[in-house]
mmCIF file of C-alpha atoms in Angstrom:
data_model
loop_
_atom_site.group_PDB
_atom_site.id
_atom_site.type_symbol
_atom_site.label_atom_id
_atom_site.label_comp_id
_atom_site.label_asym_id
_atom_site.label_seq_id
_atom_site.Cartn_x
_atom_site.Cartn_y
_atom_site.Cartn_z
ATOM 1 C CA MET A 23 138.487 56.395 187.083
ATOM 2 C CA ASN A 24 135.171 56.162 185.311
ATOM 3 C CA ALA A 25 131.947 58.095 184.822
ATOM 4 C CA GLU A 26 130.307 56.404 187.800
ATOM 5 C CA THR A 27 133.168 57.416 190.100
ATOM 6 C CA LEU A 28 133.049 61.024 188.863
ATOM 7 C CA LYS A 29 129.236 61.218 188.943
ATOM 8 C CA GLY A 30 129.043 63.070 192.250
ATOM 9 C CA LEU A 31 131.009 66.004 190.826
ATOM 10 C CA ARG A 32 128.172 66.855 188.390
ATOM 11 C CA LEU A 33 130.459 67.432 185.422
ATOM 12 C CA PRO A 34 129.351 67.696 181.800
ATOM 13 C CA PRO A 35 129.892 64.552 179.676
ATOM 14 C CA GLU A 36 132.839 66.057 177.759
ATOM 15 C CA ALA A 37 134.658 66.847 181.013
ATOM 16 C CA VAL A 38 134.002 63.350 182.347
ATOM 17 C CA LYS A 39 135.255 61.774 179.114
ATOM 18 C CA TYR A 40 138.387 63.933 179.260
ATOM 19 C CA LEU A 41 139.106 62.834 182.833
ATOM 20 C CA GLU A 42 138.446 59.175 182.008
ATOM 21 C CA ASP A 43 140.778 59.315 179.013
ATOM 22 C CA LEU A 44 143.478 61.162 180.929
ATOM 23 C CA TYR A 45 143.344 58.609 183.737
ATOM 24 C CA LEU A 46 143.607 55.746 181.249
ATOM 25 C CA VAL A 47 146.634 57.320 179.562
ATOM 26 C CA ILE A 48 148.372 58.044 182.873
ATOM 27 C CA GLN A 49 147.815 54.496 184.103
ATOM 28 C CA ALA A 50 149.001 53.036 180.805
ATOM 29 C CA TRP A 51 152.229 55.056 180.833
ATOM 30 C CA ASP A 52 152.879 54.183 184.469
ATOM 31 C CA ASP A 53 152.396 50.475 183.704
ATOM 32 C CA PHE A 54 154.605 50.784 180.630
ATOM 33 C CA VAL A 55 157.427 52.432 182.582
ATOM 34 C CA ASP A 56 157.126 49.952 185.464
ATOM 35 C CA GLY A 57 156.977 46.979 183.115
ATOM 36 C CA THR A 58 153.576 45.975 184.482
ATOM 37 C CA ALA A 59 151.449 43.768 182.254
ATOM 38 C CA MET A 60 148.469 45.444 180.644
ATOM 39 C CA GLU A 61 145.673 43.968 178.560
ATOM 40 C CA ARG A 62 146.035 44.574 174.834
ATOM 41 C CA GLY A 63 142.590 46.175 174.684
ATOM 42 C CA LEU A 64 143.560 48.726 177.325
ATOM 43 C CA LYS A 65 146.777 49.496 175.468
ATOM 44 C CA ASP A 66 144.791 50.141 172.295
ATOM 45 C CA LYS A 67 142.331 52.378 174.151
ATOM 46 C CA ALA A 68 145.187 54.337 175.756
ATOM 47 C CA VAL A 69 146.898 54.897 172.409
ATOM 48 C CA TYR A 70 143.650 56.141 170.864
ATOM 49 C CA ALA A 71 142.809 58.330 173.862
ATOM 50 C CA SER A 72 146.231 59.975 173.875
ATOM 51 C CA LEU A 73 146.516 60.574 170.138
ATOM 52 C CA VAL A 74 142.886 61.251 169.222
ATOM 53 C CA GLY A 75 140.399 61.227 172.086
ATOM 54 C CA ILE A 76 141.930 63.892 174.299
ATOM 55 C CA PRO A 77 143.102 66.269 171.528
ATOM 56 C CA VAL A 78 139.602 66.414 169.961
ATOM 57 C CA ASN A 79 137.651 66.512 173.222
ATOM 58 C CA PRO A 80 135.647 69.795 173.246
ATOM 59 C CA PHE A 81 136.215 70.354 176.979
ATOM 60 C CA TYR A 82 139.966 69.883 176.561
ATOM 61 C CA ILE A 83 140.120 72.101 173.479
ATOM 62 C CA GLN A 84 138.316 74.913 175.278
ATOM 63 C CA ASN A 85 140.444 74.635 178.430
ATOM 64 C CA ALA A 86 143.824 73.338 177.226
ATOM 65 C CA GLY A 87 145.616 76.522 178.270
ATOM 66 C CA ILE A 88 144.546 75.936 181.867
ATOM 67 C CA LEU A 89 144.897 72.144 181.875
ATOM 68 C CA LEU A 90 148.256 71.639 180.160
ATOM 69 C CA PRO A 91 150.370 73.312 182.868
ATOM 70 C CA LEU A 92 148.736 71.040 185.463
ATOM 71 C CA ILE A 93 149.341 67.969 183.334
ATOM 72 C CA SER A 94 152.962 69.037 182.867
ATOM 73 C CA ASN A 95 153.336 69.449 186.626
ATOM 74 C CA SER A 96 151.714 66.045 187.150
ATOM 75 C CA VAL A 97 154.294 64.429 184.885
ATOM 76 C CA LEU A 98 157.146 66.151 186.738
ATOM 77 C CA LYS A 99 155.721 65.133 190.121
ATOM 78 C CA TRP A 100 155.204 61.562 188.913
ATOM 79 C CA LYS A 101 158.833 61.436 187.728
ATOM 80 C CA ALA A 102 160.075 62.738 191.078
ATOM 81 C CA ALA A 103 157.949 60.171 192.934
ATOM 82 C CA ASP A 104 159.085 57.368 190.649
ATOM 83 C CA THR A 105 162.732 58.298 191.208
ATOM 84 C CA ALA A 106 162.215 58.449 194.982
ATOM 85 C CA GLU A 107 160.554 55.024 194.934
ATOM 86 C CA ARG A 108 163.344 53.468 192.904
ATOM 87 C CA GLU A 109 166.006 54.983 195.163
ATOM 88 C CA GLY A 110 164.228 54.054 198.392
ATOM 89 C CA GLY A 111 163.461 57.698 199.129
ATOM 90 C CA ASN A 112 160.695 59.274 201.161
ATOM 91 C CA LEU A 113 157.602 57.238 200.342
ATOM 92 C CA HIS A 114 155.331 59.601 202.270
ATOM 93 C CA LEU A 115 156.175 62.387 199.844
ATOM 94 C CA ALA A 116 156.236 60.121 196.794
ATOM 95 C CA TYR A 117 152.765 58.794 197.643
ATOM 96 C CA GLY A 118 151.260 62.277 197.496
ATOM 97 C CA TRP A 119 153.224 63.402 194.477
ATOM 98 C CA ARG A 120 152.029 60.438 192.410
ATOM 99 C CA ALA A 121 148.488 61.771 192.644
ATOM 100 C CA GLY A 122 148.855 64.764 190.291
ATOM 101 C CA TYR A 123 145.843 63.537 188.323
ATOM 102 C CA PHE A 124 143.619 64.738 191.147
ATOM 103 C CA ASP A 125 144.995 68.267 190.764
ATOM 104 C CA VAL A 126 143.562 68.127 187.243
ATOM 105 C CA VAL A 127 140.227 66.823 188.571
ATOM 106 C CA LEU A 128 140.106 69.765 190.985
ATOM 107 C CA GLN A 129 140.848 72.192 188.177
ATOM 108 C CA VAL A 130 138.081 70.688 186.030
ATOM 109 C CA LEU A 131 135.706 71.086 188.964
ATOM 110 C CA LEU A 132 136.795 74.725 189.294
ATOM 111 C CA ILE A 133 136.358 75.409 185.567
ATOM 112 C CA VAL A 134 132.897 73.853 185.484
ATOM 113 C CA HIS A 135 131.412 75.014 188.783
ATOM 114 C CA GLY A 136 133.500 77.966 189.957
ATOM 115 C CA PRO A 137 135.523 78.551 193.117
ATOM 116 C CA GLU A 138 132.769 78.242 195.709
ATOM 117 C CA VAL A 139 131.629 74.800 194.598
ATOM 118 C CA ALA A 140 135.229 73.689 194.039
ATOM 119 C CA MET A 141 136.206 74.763 197.569
ATOM 120 C CA ASN A 142 133.192 73.040 199.085
ATOM 121 C CA SER A 143 133.733 69.852 197.049
ATOM 122 C CA ALA A 144 137.529 69.523 197.154
ATOM 123 C CA HIS A 145 137.324 66.954 199.938
ATOM 124 C CA GLU A 146 135.122 64.805 197.684
ATOM 125 C CA VAL A 147 137.869 64.826 195.055
ATOM 126 C CA MET A 148 140.368 63.806 197.709
ATOM 127 C CA LYS A 149 138.173 60.789 198.535
ATOM 128 C CA LEU A 150 138.479 59.619 194.912
ATOM 129 C CA TYR A 151 142.117 58.712 195.526
ATOM 130 C CA GLY A 152 141.560 55.030 196.131
ATOM 131 C CA GLU A 153 145.016 53.866 197.171
ATOM 132 C CA HIS A 154 145.829 53.935 200.876
ATOM 133 C CA PHE A 155 149.353 54.772 201.975
ATOM 134 C CA GLU A 156 149.875 51.479 203.818
ATOM 135 C CA ASP A 157 148.980 49.462 200.700
ATOM 136 C CA TYR A 158 151.253 51.649 198.590
ATOM 137 C CA ALA A 159 154.170 51.373 201.046
ATOM 138 C CA GLN A 160 153.690 47.607 201.330
ATOM 139 C CA GLU A 161 154.505 47.232 197.625
ATOM 140 C CA PHE A 162 157.998 48.592 198.305
ATOM 141 C CA ARG A 163 158.529 46.551 201.446
ATOM 142 C CA ARG A 164 157.897 43.395 199.384
ATOM 143 C CA ALA A 165 160.175 44.504 196.529
#
């Protein structure tokens, strides 16, 4: 997820940077847990983003009370999805539950633009989820 991808949501730079950093950290942790190789430079960026970049981001600081519960839920949903995947559980549910990041994107949109714009743009956030279910499910059929 990068600034270009988020451009259509018309978010302030601090909000975009927060979402970019959060995405990087989530991807890095997922790769770490799965044992997936990751470039050293990306690891370094993820460490910095998690320990410094996000905590000092003005948008995050101002809205942490709203954002942290969603991030917590995202972690819990990711864990449930990861467990289901490892146990051969319901991939249809796991596929959706892995995407908690986009709940945070929706909340950022709501904070910045209000409920009317968020409601009218929610489908655009849904389109940002780039992985298709068939591609996702194929990974587990090959495993």
